[in-house]
PDB file of C-alpha atoms in Angstrom:
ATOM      1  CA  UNK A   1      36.759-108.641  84.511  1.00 79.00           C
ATOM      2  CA  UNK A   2      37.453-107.346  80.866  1.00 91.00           C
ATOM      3  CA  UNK A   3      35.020-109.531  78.822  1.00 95.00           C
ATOM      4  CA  UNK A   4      35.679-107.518  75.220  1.00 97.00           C
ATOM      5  CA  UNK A   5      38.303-105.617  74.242  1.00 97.00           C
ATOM      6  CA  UNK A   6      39.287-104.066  70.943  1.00 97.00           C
ATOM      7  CA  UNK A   7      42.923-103.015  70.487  1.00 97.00           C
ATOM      8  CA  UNK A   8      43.649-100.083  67.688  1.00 96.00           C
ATOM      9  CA  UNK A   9      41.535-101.923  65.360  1.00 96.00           C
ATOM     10  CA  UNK A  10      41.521-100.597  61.701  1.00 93.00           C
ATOM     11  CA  UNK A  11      38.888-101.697  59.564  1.00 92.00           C
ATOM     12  CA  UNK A  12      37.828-100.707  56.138  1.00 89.00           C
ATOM     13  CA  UNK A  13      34.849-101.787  53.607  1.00 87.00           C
ATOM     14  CA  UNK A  14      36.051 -99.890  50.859  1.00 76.00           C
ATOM     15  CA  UNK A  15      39.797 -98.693  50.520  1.00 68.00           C
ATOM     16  CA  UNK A  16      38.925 -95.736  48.229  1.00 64.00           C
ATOM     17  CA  UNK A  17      36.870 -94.495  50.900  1.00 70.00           C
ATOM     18  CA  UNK A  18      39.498 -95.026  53.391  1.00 74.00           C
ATOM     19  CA  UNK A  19      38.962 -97.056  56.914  1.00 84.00           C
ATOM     20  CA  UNK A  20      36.024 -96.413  59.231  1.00 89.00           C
ATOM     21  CA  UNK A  21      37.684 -97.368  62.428  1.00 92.00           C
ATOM     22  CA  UNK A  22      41.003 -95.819  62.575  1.00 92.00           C
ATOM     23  CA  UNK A  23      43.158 -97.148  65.988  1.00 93.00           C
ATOM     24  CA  UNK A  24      39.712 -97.656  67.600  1.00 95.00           C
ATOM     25  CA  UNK A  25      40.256 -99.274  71.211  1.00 96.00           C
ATOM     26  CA  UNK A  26      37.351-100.294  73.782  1.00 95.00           C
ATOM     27  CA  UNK A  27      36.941-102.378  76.576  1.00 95.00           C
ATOM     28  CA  UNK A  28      34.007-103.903  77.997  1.00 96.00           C
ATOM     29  CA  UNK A  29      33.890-105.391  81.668  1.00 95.00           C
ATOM     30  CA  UNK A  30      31.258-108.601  82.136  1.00 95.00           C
ATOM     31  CA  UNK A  31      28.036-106.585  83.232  1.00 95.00           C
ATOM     32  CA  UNK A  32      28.707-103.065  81.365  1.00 95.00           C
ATOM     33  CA  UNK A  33      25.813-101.670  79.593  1.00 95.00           C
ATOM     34  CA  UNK A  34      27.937 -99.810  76.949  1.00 96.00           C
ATOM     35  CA  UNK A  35      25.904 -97.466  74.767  1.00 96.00           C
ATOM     36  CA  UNK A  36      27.509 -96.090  71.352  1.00 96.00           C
ATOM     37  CA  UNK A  37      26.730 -93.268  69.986  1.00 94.00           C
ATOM     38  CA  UNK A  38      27.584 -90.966  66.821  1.00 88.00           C
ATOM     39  CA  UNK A  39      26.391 -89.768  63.570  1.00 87.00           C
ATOM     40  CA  UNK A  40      25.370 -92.195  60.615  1.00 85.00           C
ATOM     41  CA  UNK A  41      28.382 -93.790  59.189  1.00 83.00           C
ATOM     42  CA  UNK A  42      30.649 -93.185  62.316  1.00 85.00           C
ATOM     43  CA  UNK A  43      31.454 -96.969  62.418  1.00 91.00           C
ATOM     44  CA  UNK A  44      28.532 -98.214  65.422  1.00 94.00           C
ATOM     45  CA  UNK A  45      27.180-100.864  63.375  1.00 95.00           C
ATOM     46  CA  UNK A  46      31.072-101.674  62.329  1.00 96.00           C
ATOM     47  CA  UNK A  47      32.142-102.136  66.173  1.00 96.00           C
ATOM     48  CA  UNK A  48      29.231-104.272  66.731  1.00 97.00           C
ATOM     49  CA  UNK A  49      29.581-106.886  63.709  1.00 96.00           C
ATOM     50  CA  UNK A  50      33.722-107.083  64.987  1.00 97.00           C
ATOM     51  CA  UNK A  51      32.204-107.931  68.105  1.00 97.00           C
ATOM     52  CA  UNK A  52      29.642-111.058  66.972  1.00 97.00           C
ATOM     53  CA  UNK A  53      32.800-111.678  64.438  1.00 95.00           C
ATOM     54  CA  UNK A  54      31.044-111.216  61.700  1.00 95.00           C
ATOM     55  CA  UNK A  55      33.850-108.757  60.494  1.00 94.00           C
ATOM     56  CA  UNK A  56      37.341-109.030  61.408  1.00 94.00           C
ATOM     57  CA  UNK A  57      39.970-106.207  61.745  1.00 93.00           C
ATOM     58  CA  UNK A  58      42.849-104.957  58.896  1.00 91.00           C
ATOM     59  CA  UNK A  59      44.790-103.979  61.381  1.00 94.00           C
ATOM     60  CA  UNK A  60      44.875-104.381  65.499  1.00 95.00           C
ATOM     61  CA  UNK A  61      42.739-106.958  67.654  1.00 96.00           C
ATOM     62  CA  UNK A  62      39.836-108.370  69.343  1.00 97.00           C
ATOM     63  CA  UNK A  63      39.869-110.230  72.122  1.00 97.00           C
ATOM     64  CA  UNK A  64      36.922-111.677  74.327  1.00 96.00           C
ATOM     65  CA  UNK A  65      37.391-113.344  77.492  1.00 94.00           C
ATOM     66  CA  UNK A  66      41.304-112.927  76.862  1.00 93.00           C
ATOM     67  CA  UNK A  67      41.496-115.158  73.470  1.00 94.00           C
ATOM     68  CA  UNK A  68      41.789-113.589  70.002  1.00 96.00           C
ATOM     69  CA  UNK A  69      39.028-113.860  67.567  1.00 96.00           C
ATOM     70  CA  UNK A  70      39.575-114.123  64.348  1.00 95.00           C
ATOM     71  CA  UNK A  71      38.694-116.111  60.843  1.00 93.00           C
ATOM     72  CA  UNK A  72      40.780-118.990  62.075  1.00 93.00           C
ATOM     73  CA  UNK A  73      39.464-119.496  65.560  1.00 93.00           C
ATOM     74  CA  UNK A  74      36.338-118.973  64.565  1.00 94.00           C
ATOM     75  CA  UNK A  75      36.711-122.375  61.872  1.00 94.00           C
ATOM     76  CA  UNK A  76      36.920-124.265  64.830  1.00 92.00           C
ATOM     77  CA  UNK A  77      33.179-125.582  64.775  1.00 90.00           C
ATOM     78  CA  UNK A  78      33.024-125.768  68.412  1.00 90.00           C
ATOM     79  CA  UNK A  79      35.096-122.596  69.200  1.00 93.00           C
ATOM     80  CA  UNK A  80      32.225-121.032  66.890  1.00 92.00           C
ATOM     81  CA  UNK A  81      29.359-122.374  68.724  1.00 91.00           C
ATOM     82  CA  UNK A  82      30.720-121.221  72.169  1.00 93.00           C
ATOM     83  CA  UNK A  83      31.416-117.597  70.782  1.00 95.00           C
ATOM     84  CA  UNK A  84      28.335-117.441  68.897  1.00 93.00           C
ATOM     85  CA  UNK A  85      26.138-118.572  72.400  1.00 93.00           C
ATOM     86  CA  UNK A  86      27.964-116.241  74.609  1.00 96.00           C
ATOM     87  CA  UNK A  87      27.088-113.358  72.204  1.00 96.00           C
ATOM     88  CA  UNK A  88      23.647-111.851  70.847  1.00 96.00           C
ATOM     89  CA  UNK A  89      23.491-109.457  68.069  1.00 97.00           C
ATOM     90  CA  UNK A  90      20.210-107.771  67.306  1.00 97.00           C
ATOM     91  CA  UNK A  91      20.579-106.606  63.722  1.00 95.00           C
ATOM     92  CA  UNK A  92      19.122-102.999  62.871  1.00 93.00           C
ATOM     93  CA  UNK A  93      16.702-104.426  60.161  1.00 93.00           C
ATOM     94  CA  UNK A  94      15.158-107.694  61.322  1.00 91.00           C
ATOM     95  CA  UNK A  95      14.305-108.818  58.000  1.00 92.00           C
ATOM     96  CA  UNK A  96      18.104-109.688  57.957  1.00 92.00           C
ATOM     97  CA  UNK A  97      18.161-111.833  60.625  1.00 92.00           C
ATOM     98  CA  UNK A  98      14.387-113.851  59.555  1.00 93.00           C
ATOM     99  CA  UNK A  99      14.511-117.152  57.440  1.00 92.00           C
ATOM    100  CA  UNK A 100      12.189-119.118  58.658  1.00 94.00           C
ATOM    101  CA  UNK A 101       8.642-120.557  57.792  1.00 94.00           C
ATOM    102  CA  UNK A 102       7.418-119.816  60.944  1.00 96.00           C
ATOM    103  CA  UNK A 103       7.882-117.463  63.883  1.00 97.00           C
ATOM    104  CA  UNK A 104       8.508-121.122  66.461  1.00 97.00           C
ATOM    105  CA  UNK A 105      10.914-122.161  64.336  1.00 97.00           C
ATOM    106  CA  UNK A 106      12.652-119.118  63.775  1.00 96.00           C
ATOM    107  CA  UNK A 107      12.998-118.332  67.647  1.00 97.00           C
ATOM    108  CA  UNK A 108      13.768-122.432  67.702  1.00 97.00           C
ATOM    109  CA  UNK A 109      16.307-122.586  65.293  1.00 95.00           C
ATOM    110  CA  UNK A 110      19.423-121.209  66.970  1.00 94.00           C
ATOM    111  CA  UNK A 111      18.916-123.883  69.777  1.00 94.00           C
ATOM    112  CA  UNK A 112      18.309-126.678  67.573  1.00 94.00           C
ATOM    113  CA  UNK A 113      21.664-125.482  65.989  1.00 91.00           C
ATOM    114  CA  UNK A 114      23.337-125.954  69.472  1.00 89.00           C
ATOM    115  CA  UNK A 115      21.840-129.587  69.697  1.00 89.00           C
ATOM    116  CA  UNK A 116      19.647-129.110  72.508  1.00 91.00           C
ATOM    117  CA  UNK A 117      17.287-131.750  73.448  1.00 95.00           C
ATOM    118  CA  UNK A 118      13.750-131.255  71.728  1.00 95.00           C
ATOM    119  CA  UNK A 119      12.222-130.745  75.059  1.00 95.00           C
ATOM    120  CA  UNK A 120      14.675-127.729  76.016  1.00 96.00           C
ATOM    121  CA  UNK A 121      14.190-126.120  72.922  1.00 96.00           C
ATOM    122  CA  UNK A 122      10.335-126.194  72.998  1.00 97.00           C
ATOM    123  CA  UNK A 123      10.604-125.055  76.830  1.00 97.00           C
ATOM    124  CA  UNK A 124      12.709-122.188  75.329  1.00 96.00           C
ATOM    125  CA  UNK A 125      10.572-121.233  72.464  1.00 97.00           C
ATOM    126  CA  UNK A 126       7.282-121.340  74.570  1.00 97.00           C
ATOM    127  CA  UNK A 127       8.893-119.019  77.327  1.00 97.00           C
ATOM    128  CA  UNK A 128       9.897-116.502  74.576  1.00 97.00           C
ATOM    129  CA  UNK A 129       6.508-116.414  72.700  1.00 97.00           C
ATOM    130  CA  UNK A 130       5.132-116.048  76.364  1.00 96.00           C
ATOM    131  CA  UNK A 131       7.594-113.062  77.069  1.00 95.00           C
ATOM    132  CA  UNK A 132       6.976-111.477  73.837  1.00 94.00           C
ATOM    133  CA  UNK A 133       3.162-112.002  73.540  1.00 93.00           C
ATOM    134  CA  UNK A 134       4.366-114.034  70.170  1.00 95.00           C
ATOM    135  CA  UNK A 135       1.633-116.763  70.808  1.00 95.00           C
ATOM    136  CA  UNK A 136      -1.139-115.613  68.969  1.00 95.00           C
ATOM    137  CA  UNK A 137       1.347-115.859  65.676  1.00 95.00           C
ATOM    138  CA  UNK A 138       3.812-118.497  66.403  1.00 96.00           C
ATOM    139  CA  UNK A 139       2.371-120.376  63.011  1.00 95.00           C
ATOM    140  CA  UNK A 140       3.264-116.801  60.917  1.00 95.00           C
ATOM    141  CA  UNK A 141       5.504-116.586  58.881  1.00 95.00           C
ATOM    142  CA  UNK A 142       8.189-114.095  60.402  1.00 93.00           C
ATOM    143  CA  UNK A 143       8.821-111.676  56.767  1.00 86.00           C
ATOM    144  CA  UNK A 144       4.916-111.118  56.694  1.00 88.00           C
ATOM    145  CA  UNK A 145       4.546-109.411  60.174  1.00 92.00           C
ATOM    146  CA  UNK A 146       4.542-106.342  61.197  1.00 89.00           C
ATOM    147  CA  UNK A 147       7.974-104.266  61.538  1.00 87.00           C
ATOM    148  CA  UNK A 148       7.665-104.203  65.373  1.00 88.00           C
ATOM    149  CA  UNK A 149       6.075-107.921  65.360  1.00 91.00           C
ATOM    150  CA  UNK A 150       9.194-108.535  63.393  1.00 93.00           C
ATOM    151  CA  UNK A 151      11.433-107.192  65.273  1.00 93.00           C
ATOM    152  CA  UNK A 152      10.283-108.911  68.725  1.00 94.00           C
ATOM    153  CA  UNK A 153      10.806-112.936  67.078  1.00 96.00           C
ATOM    154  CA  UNK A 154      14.335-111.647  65.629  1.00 96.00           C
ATOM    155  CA  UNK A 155      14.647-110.407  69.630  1.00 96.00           C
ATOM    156  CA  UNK A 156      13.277-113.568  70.609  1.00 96.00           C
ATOM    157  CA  UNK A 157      15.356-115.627  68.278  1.00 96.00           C
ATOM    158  CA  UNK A 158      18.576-113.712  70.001  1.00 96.00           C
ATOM    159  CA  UNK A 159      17.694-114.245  73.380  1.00 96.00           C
ATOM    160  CA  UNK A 160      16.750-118.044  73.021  1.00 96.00           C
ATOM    161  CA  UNK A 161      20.917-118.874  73.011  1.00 95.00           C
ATOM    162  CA  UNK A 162      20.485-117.033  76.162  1.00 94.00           C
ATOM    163  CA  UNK A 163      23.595-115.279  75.851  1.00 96.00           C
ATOM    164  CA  UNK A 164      26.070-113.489  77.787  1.00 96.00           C
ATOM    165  CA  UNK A 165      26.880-110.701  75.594  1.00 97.00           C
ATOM    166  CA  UNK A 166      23.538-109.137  73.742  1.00 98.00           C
ATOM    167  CA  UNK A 167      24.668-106.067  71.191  1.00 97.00           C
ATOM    168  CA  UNK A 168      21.463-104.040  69.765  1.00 97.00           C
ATOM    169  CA  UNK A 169      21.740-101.773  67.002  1.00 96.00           C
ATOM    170  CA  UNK A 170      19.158 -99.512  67.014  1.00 94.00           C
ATOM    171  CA  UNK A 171      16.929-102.013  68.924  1.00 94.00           C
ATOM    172  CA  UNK A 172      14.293 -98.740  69.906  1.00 92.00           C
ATOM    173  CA  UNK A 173      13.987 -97.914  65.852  1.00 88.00           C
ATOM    174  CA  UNK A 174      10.267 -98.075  64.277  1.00 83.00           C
ATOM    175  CA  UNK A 175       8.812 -98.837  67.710  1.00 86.00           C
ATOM    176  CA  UNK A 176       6.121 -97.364  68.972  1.00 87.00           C
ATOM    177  CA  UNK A 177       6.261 -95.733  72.930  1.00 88.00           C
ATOM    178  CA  UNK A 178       4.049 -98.699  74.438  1.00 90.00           C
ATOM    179  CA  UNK A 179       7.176-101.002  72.848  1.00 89.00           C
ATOM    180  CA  UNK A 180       9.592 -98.928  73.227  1.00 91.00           C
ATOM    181  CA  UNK A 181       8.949 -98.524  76.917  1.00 93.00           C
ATOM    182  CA  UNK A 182       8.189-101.972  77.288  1.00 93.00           C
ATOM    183  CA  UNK A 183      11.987-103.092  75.983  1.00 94.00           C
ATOM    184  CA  UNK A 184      13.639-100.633  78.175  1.00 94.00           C
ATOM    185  CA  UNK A 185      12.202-102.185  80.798  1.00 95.00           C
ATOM    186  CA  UNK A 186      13.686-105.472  79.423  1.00 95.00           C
ATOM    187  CA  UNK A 187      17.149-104.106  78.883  1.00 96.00           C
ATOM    188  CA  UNK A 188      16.764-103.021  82.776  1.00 95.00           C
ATOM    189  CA  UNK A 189      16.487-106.610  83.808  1.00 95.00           C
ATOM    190  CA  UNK A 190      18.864-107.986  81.239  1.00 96.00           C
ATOM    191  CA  UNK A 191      21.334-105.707  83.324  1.00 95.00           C
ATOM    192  CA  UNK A 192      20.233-106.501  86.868  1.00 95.00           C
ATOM    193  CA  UNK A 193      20.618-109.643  85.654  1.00 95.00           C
ATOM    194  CA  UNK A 194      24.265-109.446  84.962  1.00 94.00           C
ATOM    195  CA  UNK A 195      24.380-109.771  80.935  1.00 96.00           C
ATOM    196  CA  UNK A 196      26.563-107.500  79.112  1.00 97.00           C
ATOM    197  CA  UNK A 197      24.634-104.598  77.185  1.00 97.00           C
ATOM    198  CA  UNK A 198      25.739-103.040  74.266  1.00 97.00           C
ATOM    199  CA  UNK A 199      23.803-100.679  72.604  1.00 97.00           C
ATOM    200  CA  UNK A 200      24.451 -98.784  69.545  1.00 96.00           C
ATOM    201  CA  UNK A 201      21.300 -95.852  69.615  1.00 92.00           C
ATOM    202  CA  UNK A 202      20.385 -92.025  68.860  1.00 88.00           C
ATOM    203  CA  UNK A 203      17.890 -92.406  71.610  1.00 85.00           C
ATOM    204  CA  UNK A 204      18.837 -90.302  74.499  1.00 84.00           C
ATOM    205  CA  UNK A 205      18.657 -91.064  78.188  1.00 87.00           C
ATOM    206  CA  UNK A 206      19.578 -95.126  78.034  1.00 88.00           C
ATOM    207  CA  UNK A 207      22.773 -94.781  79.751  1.00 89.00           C
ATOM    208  CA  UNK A 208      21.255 -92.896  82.593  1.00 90.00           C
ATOM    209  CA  UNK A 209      18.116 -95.358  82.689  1.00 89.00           C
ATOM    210  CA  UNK A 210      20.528 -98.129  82.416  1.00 90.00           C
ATOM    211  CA  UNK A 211      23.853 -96.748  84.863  1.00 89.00           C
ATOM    212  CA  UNK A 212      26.049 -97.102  82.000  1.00 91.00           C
ATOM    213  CA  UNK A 213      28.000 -95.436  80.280  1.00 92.00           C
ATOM    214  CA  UNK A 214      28.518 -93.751  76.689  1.00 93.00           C
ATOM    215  CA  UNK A 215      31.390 -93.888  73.814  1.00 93.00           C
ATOM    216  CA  UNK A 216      31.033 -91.727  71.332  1.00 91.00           C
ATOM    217  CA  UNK A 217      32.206 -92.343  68.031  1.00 88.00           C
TER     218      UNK A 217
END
């Protein structure tokens, strides 16, 4: 079952400098792990913010689960909080993606935004600092950690929605080999588990660690 697909999309950030997708078209089946690949400035990080709609096409389409997202659809408050559960999107730099005073309320605060029940979200939070090993600083505040610290909590704050969909741009970047090893491990169950993977990496070797498969931009 076709979960994402992109039809000839076009887009462009700059029109002197011309568009960075050009007819791009991709499909993604519930379950994939899809790993992209290419040199800086190919368009990876573009695909992935089309697919959290966080960028929308000049030209062509995107569809998930067979409806068209776009600016309008995603007004719809409750349109937006069903799209934005069912899909995860690990930003590159973490510091992006941390705003809050503390690393429990930053892993709390897309769940709160969902209006789960007090209860659920603390049962969520305390499983993810468990998972993590986030305990010890779940008082910190997130932009004073460490860059790997930092990016397990924006990790954290991703998977607390406990999406479908979970896109990862460069998720193995600045991590040492105990982390690193220790997330592809994760990734491995995320896909066992069912959830959609997609990966934009340099790192060689996920696809084959994770059966997937590879698009090259």
């Amino acid at each position: 079952m076709k979960i994402i697909e992109l039809k000839d999309v076009y887009f462009e950030y700059d029109r002197e400098e011309g568009p960075v997708l050009r007819g791009f078209s991709l499909d993604v089946d519930a379950g994939d792990a899809l790993i992209l690949q290419g040199d800086n400035g190919s368009g990876k990080t573009t695909v992935l913010r089309v697919v959290n709609g966080l960028s929308f096409p000049g030209q062509g389409s995107y569809l998930f689960r067979g409806e068209a997202v776009t600016g309008d659809y995603l007004k719809d408050n409750g349109r937006a909080k069903r799209f934005h559960k069912a899909i995860g999107y690990l930003f590159q730099n973490p510091d992006t993606m941390l705003f809050n005073t503390t690393v429990y309320d930053e892993i709390a605060f897309g769940p709160r935004q969902m209006g789960l029940t007090d209860e659920e979200v603390d049962r969520r939070v305390q499983d993810l600092l468990g998972l993590f090993e986030l305990r010890d600083i779940r008082d910190r505040v997130p932009y004073h950690l460490s860059g790997g610290q930092k990016k397990w909590v924006a990790l954290a704050s991703v998977m607390a929605l406990d999406p479908e969909v979970i896109t990862l741009d460069e998720p193995f970047a600045g991590l040492d080999e105990r982390r690193a090893a220790w997330l592809m491990e994760f990734l491995k169950e995320l896909k066992a588990a069912g959830r959609t993977l997609i990966i934009a990496t340099h790192r060689e070797g996920i696809a084959e660690e994770l059966g997937g498969r590879i698009r090259v931009l």
